[in-house]
PDB file of C-alpha atoms in Angstrom:
ATOM      1  CA  MET L  27       0.112 -23.066   6.329  1.00 59.00           C
ATOM      2  CA  ALA L  28       1.726 -20.655   3.826  1.00 70.00           C
ATOM      3  CA  ALA L  29      -1.688 -19.507   2.617  1.00 75.00           C
ATOM      4  CA  GLU L  30      -2.748 -18.731   6.195  1.00 82.00           C
ATOM      5  CA  ARG L  31       0.396 -16.690   6.803  1.00 89.00           C
ATOM      6  CA  ARG L  32      -0.123 -14.796   3.543  1.00 94.00           C
ATOM      7  CA  LEU L  33      -3.520 -13.712   4.791  1.00 94.00           C
ATOM      8  CA  GLU L  34      -1.692 -11.848   7.564  1.00 95.00           C
ATOM      9  CA  ILE L  35      -0.388  -9.453   4.910  1.00 96.00           C
ATOM     10  CA  LEU L  36      -3.937  -8.754   3.736  1.00 95.00           C
ATOM     11  CA  ASP L  37      -5.249  -8.482   7.300  1.00 96.00           C
ATOM     12  CA  HIS L  38      -2.473  -6.051   8.252  1.00 96.00           C
ATOM     13  CA  LEU L  39      -3.313  -3.872   5.251  1.00 96.00           C
ATOM     14  CA  LYS L  40      -6.976  -3.876   6.218  1.00 95.00           C
ATOM     15  CA  THR L  41      -6.132  -2.930   9.812  1.00 95.00           C
ATOM     16  CA  GLU L  42      -3.935  -0.080   8.565  1.00 96.00           C
ATOM     17  CA  HIS L  43      -6.608   1.256   6.182  1.00 94.00           C
ATOM     18  CA  GLY L  44      -4.964  -0.127   3.047  1.00 95.00           C
ATOM     19  CA  LEU L  45      -1.470   1.325   3.405  1.00 96.00           C
ATOM     20  CA  VAL L  46       1.600  -0.029   5.223  1.00 97.00           C
ATOM     21  CA  ARG L  47       5.373   0.272   5.194  1.00 97.00           C
ATOM     22  CA  VAL L  48       7.171  -2.912   6.221  1.00 98.00           C
ATOM     23  CA  THR L  49      10.507  -4.620   5.761  1.00 98.00           C
ATOM     24  CA  MET L  50      10.961  -7.266   3.138  1.00 98.00           C
ATOM     25  CA  ALA L  51      11.828  -9.664   5.977  1.00 96.00           C
ATOM     26  CA  TRP L  52       8.327  -9.096   7.362  1.00 97.00           C
ATOM     27  CA  VAL L  53       6.792  -9.787   3.944  1.00 97.00           C
ATOM     28  CA  ARG L  54       8.975 -12.851   3.314  1.00 96.00           C
ATOM     29  CA  ASN L  55       8.124 -14.310   6.717  1.00 95.00           C
ATOM     30  CA  ARG L  56       4.421 -14.094   5.953  1.00 95.00           C
ATOM     31  CA  TYR L  57       4.666 -15.175   2.338  1.00 95.00           C
ATOM     32  CA  ASP L  58       6.667 -18.362   2.914  1.00 94.00           C
ATOM     33  CA  THR L  59       8.080 -19.271   6.328  1.00 89.00           C
ATOM     34  CA  SER L  60      10.253 -22.013   4.826  1.00 91.00           C
ATOM     35  CA  TRP L  61      12.412 -19.415   3.067  1.00 93.00           C
ATOM     36  CA  ASP L  62      15.388 -18.497   5.202  1.00 90.00           C
ATOM     37  CA  LYS L  63      16.328 -15.571   2.960  1.00 92.00           C
ATOM     38  CA  LEU L  64      15.223 -13.629  -0.077  1.00 95.00           C
ATOM     39  CA  SER L  65      16.510 -13.717  -3.625  1.00 96.00           C
ATOM     40  CA  ARG L  66      15.482 -11.965  -6.828  1.00 96.00           C
ATOM     41  CA  PRO L  67      13.259 -14.893  -7.964  1.00 96.00           C
ATOM     42  CA  ARG L  68      11.618 -15.053  -4.518  1.00 97.00           C
ATOM     43  CA  ALA L  69      10.950 -11.312  -4.455  1.00 97.00           C
ATOM     44  CA  ASP L  70       9.444 -11.645  -7.937  1.00 97.00           C
ATOM     45  CA  SER L  71       7.239 -14.502  -6.714  1.00 96.00           C
ATOM     46  CA  ILE L  72       5.983 -12.338  -3.848  1.00 97.00           C
ATOM     47  CA  ALA L  73       5.350  -9.447  -6.265  1.00 97.00           C
ATOM     48  CA  ALA L  74       3.308 -11.702  -8.558  1.00 97.00           C
ATOM     49  CA  TRP L  75       1.180 -12.905  -5.635  1.00 97.00           C
ATOM     50  CA  LEU L  76       0.645  -9.355  -4.355  1.00 97.00           C
ATOM     51  CA  LYS L  77      -0.567  -8.346  -7.809  1.00 95.00           C
ATOM     52  CA  THR L  78      -3.170 -11.146  -7.795  1.00 96.00           C
ATOM     53  CA  GLN L  79      -4.416  -9.776  -4.468  1.00 96.00           C
ATOM     54  CA  GLY L  80      -4.797  -6.217  -5.757  1.00 93.00           C
ATOM     55  CA  ILE L  81      -1.792  -5.019  -3.769  1.00 95.00           C
ATOM     56  CA  VAL L  82       0.594  -2.488  -5.302  1.00 93.00           C
ATOM     57  CA  HIS L  83       4.099  -1.981  -3.962  1.00 95.00           C
ATOM     58  CA  GLN L  84       6.724   0.711  -3.977  1.00 93.00           C
ATOM     59  CA  PRO L  85       9.401   0.490  -5.147  1.00 95.00           C
ATOM     60  CA  ALA L  86       8.086  -0.913  -8.425  1.00 92.00           C
ATOM     61  CA  GLU L  87      10.536  -3.818  -8.196  1.00 96.00           C
ATOM     62  CA  LEU L  88      10.355  -5.460  -4.789  1.00 97.00           C
ATOM     63  CA  PRO L  89      13.748  -5.413  -3.089  1.00 96.00           C
ATOM     64  CA  SER L  90      15.503  -8.737  -2.637  1.00 95.00           C
ATOM     65  CA  ARG L  91      17.236  -7.547   0.543  1.00 96.00           C
ATOM     66  CA  GLU L  92      15.347  -8.240   3.750  1.00 96.00           C
ATOM     67  CA  THR L  93      16.429  -5.040   5.476  1.00 97.00           C
ATOM     68  CA  GLU L  94      14.868  -2.813   2.831  1.00 97.00           C
ATOM     69  CA  TYR L  95      11.456  -1.281   3.322  1.00 98.00           C
ATOM     70  CA  VAL L  96       8.534  -1.536   0.951  1.00 98.00           C
ATOM     71  CA  THR L  97       5.254   0.339   0.908  1.00 96.00           C
ATOM     72  CA  LEU L  98       2.205  -1.776   0.157  1.00 97.00           C
ATOM     73  CA  TYR L  99      -1.248  -0.494  -0.613  1.00 94.00           C
ATOM     74  CA  SER L 100      -4.506  -2.121  -1.525  1.00 95.00           C
ATOM     75  CA  GLN L 101      -6.057  -0.920  -4.753  1.00 90.00           C
ATOM     76  CA  ARG L 102      -9.436  -1.786  -3.240  1.00 89.00           C
ATOM     77  CA  SER L 103      -9.040   0.602  -0.311  1.00 92.00           C
ATOM     78  CA  SER L 104     -10.012   4.262  -0.198  1.00 88.00           C
ATOM     79  CA  ILE L 105      -6.379   5.341  -0.156  1.00 91.00           C
ATOM     80  CA  GLY L 106      -5.642   2.941  -3.004  1.00 89.00           C
ATOM     81  CA  VAL L 107      -8.123   4.740  -5.251  1.00 90.00           C
ATOM     82  CA  PHE L 108      -6.456   8.085  -4.534  1.00 90.00           C
ATOM     83  CA  MET L 109      -2.982   6.662  -5.067  1.00 90.00           C
ATOM     84  CA  ALA L 110      -4.038   5.119  -8.381  1.00 90.00           C
ATOM     85  CA  ALA L 111      -5.466   8.477  -9.457  1.00 92.00           C
ATOM     86  CA  ALA L 112      -2.293  10.326  -8.483  1.00 91.00           C
ATOM     87  CA  ARG L 113      -0.089   7.783 -10.249  1.00 89.00           C
ATOM     88  CA  GLY L 114      -2.335   7.425 -13.312  1.00 91.00           C
ATOM     89  CA  GLU L 115      -2.782   3.699 -12.792  1.00 87.00           C
ATOM     90  CA  GLY L 116      -5.619   1.239 -13.177  1.00 84.00           C
ATOM     91  CA  VAL L 117      -8.891   2.833 -14.273  1.00 86.00           C
ATOM     92  CA  PHE L 118      -7.145   6.213 -14.434  1.00 92.00           C
ATOM     93  CA  GLU L 119      -4.411   5.084 -16.822  1.00 92.00           C
ATOM     94  CA  ASN L 120      -6.282   6.199 -19.938  1.00 94.00           C
ATOM     95  CA  ASN L 121      -8.445   8.805 -18.249  1.00 92.00           C
ATOM     96  CA  PRO L 122      -6.301  11.476 -16.574  1.00 93.00           C
ATOM     97  CA  GLU L 123      -9.165  13.992 -16.614  1.00 95.00           C
ATOM     98  CA  THR L 124     -11.219  11.803 -14.289  1.00 94.00           C
ATOM     99  CA  ALA L 125      -8.230  11.418 -11.983  1.00 93.00           C
ATOM    100  CA  LEU L 126      -7.714  15.174 -11.919  1.00 94.00           C
ATOM    101  CA  ILE L 127     -11.360  15.899 -11.130  1.00 94.00           C
ATOM    102  CA  MET L 128     -11.385  13.341  -8.332  1.00 92.00           C
ATOM    103  CA  LEU L 129      -8.127  14.608  -6.822  1.00 93.00           C
ATOM    104  CA  GLN L 130      -9.263  18.240  -7.079  1.00 95.00           C
ATOM    105  CA  GLY L 131     -12.439  17.336  -5.208  1.00 92.00           C
ATOM    106  CA  TYR L 132     -10.417  15.621  -2.515  1.00 90.00           C
ATOM    107  CA  ALA L 133      -8.034  18.584  -2.271  1.00 92.00           C
ATOM    108  CA  ALA L 134     -11.002  20.933  -1.876  1.00 93.00           C
ATOM    109  CA  SER L 135     -12.409  18.704   0.852  1.00 91.00           C
ATOM    110  CA  LEU L 136      -9.086  18.761   2.712  1.00 90.00           C
ATOM    111  CA  ALA L 137      -8.863  22.542   2.384  1.00 92.00           C
ATOM    112  CA  LYS L 138     -12.398  22.951   3.746  1.00 91.00           C
ATOM    113  CA  HIS L 139     -11.572  20.628   6.642  1.00 86.00           C
ATOM    114  CA  GLU L 140      -8.473  22.695   7.456  1.00 88.00           C
ATOM    115  CA  THR L 141     -10.433  25.942   7.291  1.00 87.00           C
ATOM    116  CA  ASN L 142     -13.071  24.517   9.641  1.00 85.00           C
ATOM    117  CA  ARG L 143     -10.364  23.397  12.048  1.00 84.00           C
ATOM    118  CA  ILE L 144      -8.772  26.842  12.108  1.00 86.00           C
ATOM    119  CA  THR L 145     -12.182  28.445  12.667  1.00 85.00           C
ATOM    120  CA  GLU L 146     -12.945  26.060  15.538  1.00 83.00           C
ATOM    121  CA  ARG L 147      -9.621  26.842  17.195  1.00 82.00           C
ATOM    122  CA  ALA L 148     -10.211  30.583  16.870  1.00 83.00           C
ATOM    123  CA  THR L 149     -13.664  30.371  18.463  1.00 83.00           C
ATOM    124  CA  THR L 150     -12.534  28.189  21.378  1.00 79.00           C
ATOM    125  CA  ASN L 151      -9.584  30.432  22.311  1.00 68.00           C
TER     126      ASN L 151
END
């Protein structure tokens, strides 16, 4: 049963395009429903499992208080690749030049998209 509930975390990330912000109570409830509250060792257990699933969390140390929020993102998602580049993690850890080139390309794409949007608005008004 616990494994099935844990899949809800992964499914939710997939539904939200690889990036979510949830409470630790939400995470705890899906990780192990038999836990009535969190503790430091339990938060560390969740963090270890998330790591095996390719999920990164912010803050770097998962909170042990259920009311605190945590941001989770999948390293295997499109947004995860950009976040890893921006943070210098994973494949970008020892290759900041590649991260910079990728992020510059993305920034240029966003700028072009914004310019196109402004142009469209000007021609429709």
